[in-house]
Short mmCIF file of C-alpha atoms in Angstrom, two decimals:
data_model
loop_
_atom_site.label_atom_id
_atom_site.label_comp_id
_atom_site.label_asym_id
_atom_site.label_seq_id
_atom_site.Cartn_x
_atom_site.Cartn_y
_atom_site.Cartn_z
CA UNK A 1 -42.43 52.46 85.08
CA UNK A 2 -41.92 49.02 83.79
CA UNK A 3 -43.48 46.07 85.61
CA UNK A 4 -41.97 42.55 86.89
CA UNK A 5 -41.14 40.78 83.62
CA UNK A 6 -41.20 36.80 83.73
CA UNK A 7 -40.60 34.56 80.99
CA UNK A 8 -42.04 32.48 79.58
CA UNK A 9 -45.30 32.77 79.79
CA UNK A 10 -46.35 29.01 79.30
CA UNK A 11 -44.56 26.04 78.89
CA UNK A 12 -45.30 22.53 78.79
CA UNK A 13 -42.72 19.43 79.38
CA UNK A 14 -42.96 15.95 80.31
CA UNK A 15 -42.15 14.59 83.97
CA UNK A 16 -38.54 14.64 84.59
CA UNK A 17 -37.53 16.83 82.12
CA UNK A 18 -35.90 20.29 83.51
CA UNK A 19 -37.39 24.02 82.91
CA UNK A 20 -36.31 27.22 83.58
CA UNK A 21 -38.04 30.43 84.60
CA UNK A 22 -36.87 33.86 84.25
CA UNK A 23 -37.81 37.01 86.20
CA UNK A 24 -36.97 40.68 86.10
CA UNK A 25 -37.94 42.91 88.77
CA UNK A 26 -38.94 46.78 88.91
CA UNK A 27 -35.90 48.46 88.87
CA UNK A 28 -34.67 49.38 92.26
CA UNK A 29 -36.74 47.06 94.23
CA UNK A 30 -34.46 44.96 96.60
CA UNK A 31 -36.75 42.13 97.32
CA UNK A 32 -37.30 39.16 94.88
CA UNK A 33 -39.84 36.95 95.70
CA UNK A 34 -41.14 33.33 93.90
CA UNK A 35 -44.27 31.89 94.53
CA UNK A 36 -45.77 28.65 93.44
CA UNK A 37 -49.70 28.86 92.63
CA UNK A 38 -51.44 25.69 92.12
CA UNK A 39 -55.00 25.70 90.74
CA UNK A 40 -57.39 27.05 92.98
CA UNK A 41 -54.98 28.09 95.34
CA UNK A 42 -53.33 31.14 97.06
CA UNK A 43 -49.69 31.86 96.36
CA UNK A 44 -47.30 30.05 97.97
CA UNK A 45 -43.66 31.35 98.87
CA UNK A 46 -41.10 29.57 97.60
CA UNK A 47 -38.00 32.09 98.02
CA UNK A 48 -37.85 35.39 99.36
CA UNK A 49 -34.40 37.43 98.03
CA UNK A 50 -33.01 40.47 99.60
CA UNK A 51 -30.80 42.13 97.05
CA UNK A 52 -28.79 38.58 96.52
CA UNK A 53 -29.12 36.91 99.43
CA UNK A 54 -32.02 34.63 100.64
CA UNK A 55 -33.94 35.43 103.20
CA UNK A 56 -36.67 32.80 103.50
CA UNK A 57 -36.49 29.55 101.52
CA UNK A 58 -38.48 27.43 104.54
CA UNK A 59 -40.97 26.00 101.78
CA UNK A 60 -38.85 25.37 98.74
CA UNK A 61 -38.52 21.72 97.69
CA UNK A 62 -34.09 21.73 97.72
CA UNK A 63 -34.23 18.40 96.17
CA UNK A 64 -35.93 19.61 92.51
CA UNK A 65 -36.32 23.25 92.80
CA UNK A 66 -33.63 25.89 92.91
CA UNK A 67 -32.97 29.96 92.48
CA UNK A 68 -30.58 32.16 91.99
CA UNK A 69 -30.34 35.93 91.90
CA UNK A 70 -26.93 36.82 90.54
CA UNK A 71 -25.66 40.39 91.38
CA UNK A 72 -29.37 41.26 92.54
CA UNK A 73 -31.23 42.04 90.08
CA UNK A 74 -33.00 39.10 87.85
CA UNK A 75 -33.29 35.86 89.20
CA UNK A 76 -34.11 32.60 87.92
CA UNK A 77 -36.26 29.54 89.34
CA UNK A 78 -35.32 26.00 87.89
CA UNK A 79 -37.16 22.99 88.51
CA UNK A 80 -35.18 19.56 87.75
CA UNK A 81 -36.58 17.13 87.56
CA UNK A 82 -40.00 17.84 87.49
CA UNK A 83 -43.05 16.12 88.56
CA UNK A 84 -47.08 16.40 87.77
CA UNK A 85 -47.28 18.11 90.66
CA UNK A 86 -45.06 21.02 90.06
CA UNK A 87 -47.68 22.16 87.39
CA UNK A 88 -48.59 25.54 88.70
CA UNK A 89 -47.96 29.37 88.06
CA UNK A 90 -44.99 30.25 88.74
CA UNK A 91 -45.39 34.08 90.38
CA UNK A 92 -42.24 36.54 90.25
CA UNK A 93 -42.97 39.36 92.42
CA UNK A 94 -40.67 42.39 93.90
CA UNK A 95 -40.85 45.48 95.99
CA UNK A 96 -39.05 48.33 97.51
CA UNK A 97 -37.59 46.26 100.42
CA UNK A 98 -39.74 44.66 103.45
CA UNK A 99 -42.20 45.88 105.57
CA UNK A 100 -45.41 47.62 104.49
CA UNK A 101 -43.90 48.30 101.02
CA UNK A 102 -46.42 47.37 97.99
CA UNK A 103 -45.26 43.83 96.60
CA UNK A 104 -45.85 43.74 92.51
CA UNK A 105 -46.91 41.08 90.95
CA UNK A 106 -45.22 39.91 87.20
CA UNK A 107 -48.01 38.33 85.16
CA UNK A 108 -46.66 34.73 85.77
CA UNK A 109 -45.39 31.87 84.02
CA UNK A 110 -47.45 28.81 83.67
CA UNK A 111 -45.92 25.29 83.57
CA UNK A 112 -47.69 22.26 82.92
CA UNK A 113 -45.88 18.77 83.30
CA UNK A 114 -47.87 15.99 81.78
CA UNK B 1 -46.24 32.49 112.57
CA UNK B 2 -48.98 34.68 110.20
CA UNK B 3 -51.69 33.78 108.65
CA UNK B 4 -54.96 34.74 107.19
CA UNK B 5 -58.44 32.98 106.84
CA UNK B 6 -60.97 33.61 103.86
CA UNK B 7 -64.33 32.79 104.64
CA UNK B 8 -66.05 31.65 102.00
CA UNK B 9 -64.12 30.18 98.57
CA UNK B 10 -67.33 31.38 96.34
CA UNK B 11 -69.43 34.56 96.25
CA UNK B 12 -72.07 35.43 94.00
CA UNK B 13 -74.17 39.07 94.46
CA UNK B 14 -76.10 40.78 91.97
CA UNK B 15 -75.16 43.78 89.44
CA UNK B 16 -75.65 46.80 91.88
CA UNK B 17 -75.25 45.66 94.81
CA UNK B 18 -73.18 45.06 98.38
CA UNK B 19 -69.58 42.92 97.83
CA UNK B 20 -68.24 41.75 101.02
CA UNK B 21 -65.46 39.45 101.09
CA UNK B 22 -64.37 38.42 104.55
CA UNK B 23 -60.99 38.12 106.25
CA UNK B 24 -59.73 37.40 109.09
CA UNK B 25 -55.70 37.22 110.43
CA UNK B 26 -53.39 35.88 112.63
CA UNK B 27 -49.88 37.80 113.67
CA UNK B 28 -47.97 37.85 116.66
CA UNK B 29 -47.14 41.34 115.93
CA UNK B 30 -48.65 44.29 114.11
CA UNK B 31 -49.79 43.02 110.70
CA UNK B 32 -49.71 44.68 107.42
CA UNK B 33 -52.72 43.68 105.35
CA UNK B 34 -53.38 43.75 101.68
CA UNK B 35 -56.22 42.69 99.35
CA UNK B 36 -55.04 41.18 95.74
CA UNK B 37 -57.20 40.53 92.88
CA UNK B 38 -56.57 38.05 89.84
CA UNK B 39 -58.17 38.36 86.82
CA UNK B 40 -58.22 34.97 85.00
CA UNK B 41 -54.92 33.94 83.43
CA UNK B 42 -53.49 37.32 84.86
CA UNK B 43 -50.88 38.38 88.18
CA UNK B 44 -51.85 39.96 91.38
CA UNK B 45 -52.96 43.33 91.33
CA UNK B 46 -52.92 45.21 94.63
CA UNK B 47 -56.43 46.73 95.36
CA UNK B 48 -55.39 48.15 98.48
CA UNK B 49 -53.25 47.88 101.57
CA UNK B 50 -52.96 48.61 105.49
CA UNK B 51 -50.04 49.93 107.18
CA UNK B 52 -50.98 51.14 110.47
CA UNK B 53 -52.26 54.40 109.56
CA UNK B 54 -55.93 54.79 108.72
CA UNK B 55 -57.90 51.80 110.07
CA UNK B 56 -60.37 52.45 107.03
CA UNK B 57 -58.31 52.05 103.64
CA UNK B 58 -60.30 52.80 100.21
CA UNK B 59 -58.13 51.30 97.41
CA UNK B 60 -58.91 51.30 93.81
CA UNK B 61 -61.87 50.21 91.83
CA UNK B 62 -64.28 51.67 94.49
CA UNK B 63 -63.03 48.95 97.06
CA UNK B 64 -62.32 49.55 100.58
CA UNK B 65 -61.53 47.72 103.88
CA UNK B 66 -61.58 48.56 107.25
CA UNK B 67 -59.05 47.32 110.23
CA UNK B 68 -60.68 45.83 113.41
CA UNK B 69 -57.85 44.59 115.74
CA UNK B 70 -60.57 43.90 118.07
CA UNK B 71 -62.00 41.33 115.92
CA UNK B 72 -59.01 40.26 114.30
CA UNK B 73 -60.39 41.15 110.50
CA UNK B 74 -59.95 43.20 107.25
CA UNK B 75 -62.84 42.60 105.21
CA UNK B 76 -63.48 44.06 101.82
CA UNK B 77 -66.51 45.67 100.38
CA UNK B 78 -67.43 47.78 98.31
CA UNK B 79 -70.97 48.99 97.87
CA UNK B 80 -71.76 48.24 94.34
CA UNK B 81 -71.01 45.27 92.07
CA UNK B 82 -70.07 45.64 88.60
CA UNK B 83 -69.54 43.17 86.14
CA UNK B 84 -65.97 43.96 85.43
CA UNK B 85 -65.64 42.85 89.89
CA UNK B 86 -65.77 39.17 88.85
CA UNK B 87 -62.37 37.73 89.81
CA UNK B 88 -60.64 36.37 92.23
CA UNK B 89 -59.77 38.19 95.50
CA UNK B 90 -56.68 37.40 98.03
CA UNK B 91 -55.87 38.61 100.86
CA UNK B 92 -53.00 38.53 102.36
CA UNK B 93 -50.71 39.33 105.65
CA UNK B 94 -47.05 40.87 106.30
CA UNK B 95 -45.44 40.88 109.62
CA UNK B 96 -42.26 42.71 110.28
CA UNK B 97 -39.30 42.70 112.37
CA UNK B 98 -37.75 39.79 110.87
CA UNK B 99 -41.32 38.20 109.59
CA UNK B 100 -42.08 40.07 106.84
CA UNK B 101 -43.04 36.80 104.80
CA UNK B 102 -46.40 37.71 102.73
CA UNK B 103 -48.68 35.08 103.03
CA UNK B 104 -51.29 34.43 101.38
CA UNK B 105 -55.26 33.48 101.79
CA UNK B 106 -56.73 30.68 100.14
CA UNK B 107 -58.71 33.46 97.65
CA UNK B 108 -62.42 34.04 97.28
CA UNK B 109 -63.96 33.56 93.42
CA UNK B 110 -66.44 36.51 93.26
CA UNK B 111 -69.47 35.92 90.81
CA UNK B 112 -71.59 39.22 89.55
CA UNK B 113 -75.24 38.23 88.65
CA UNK B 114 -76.22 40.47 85.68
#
């Protein structure tokens, strides 16, 4: 069974320039989940997705940062403009639905805004 | 709201023998818990997870974790270190009934002394 897929893997831009992230979730899973990981850190949520709808987007920053997850499946995570601050891995993570279902982890994507 | 408390951001034991990482939640209503570990530059791998059934959960790895609702913990142990334990170790809670954010601990860096 294939894993959460999330590109890219690193990237690197300058403050106020845009990025994109990309995620693909186990197939079948209905919830989509982005979190933010800053060094030396637990995960943070940042959006929770059920199918394509959003559940919980308490602690996203609506002013820079914004997702989407057309006809629920992948999603992407955009950040514009950026700041130092937003350098961090970026976590794309799915599961079965909610509950006491396993949540899997993709391998992240790093960003690091200088 | 949920939460969980890590005690203790470093750990160092010897090759051989006793890991015990400690945790301790917070949930208005019957948690699940789960223990993730993150190997550097790497996602979240579940090690293992409680749902409510057994209160003593053995995961993979040789870890295991036991559920006191009296004392409001899921600690992790597992009786002998190995080299390949170093990492970093979250744990984290899930509510349910409309709460089923997963939120995270602030992670424990476990050190193995050869």
């Amino acid at each position: 069974e294939a894993g959460v897929a999330q590109s890219p893997r690193y990237k690197i831009i300058e403050k106020r320039q845009s990025v994109a992230f990309w995620c693909n979730p186990i197939s079948g899973h209905a919830t989509l989940y982005w979190y933010q990981q800053i060094l030396g850190q637990g995960p943070k949520l940042l959006i929770q997705f059920q199918n394509n709808g959003v559940v919980d987007d308490s602690q996203l920053p609506k002013d820079r940062f914004s997702a989407e997850r057309l006809k629920g499946v992948d999603s992407t995570l955009k950040i514009q403009p950026a700041k130092l601050e937003d350098s961090a891995v970026y976590l794309c993570a799915s599961s079965l639905d909610l509950g006491g279902n396993t949540i899997y982890f993709g391998e992240g994507s790093w960003l690091t805004v200088v | 709201a949920q939460s969980v408390t890590q005690l203790g951001s470093h750990v160092s034991v010897s090759e051989g023998a006793l890991v015990l990482l400690r945790c301790n939640y917070s949930s208005s209503v019957p948690p699940y818990l789960f223990w993730y570990v993150q190997y550097p530059n790497q996602g979240l791998q579940l090690l293992l997870k409680y749902t409510s059934a057994a209160t003593l959960v053995k995961g993979i790895n040789g870890f295991e974790a036991e559920f006191k609702k009296s004392e409001t913990s899921f600690h992790l142990t597992k009786p002998s270190a190995h080299m390949s334990d170093a990492a970093e170790y979250f744990c984290a809670v899930r509510g349910n009934f409309g709460n089923e954010k997963l939120t995270f601990g602030t992670g424990t860096r476990l050190t193995i002394i050869p």
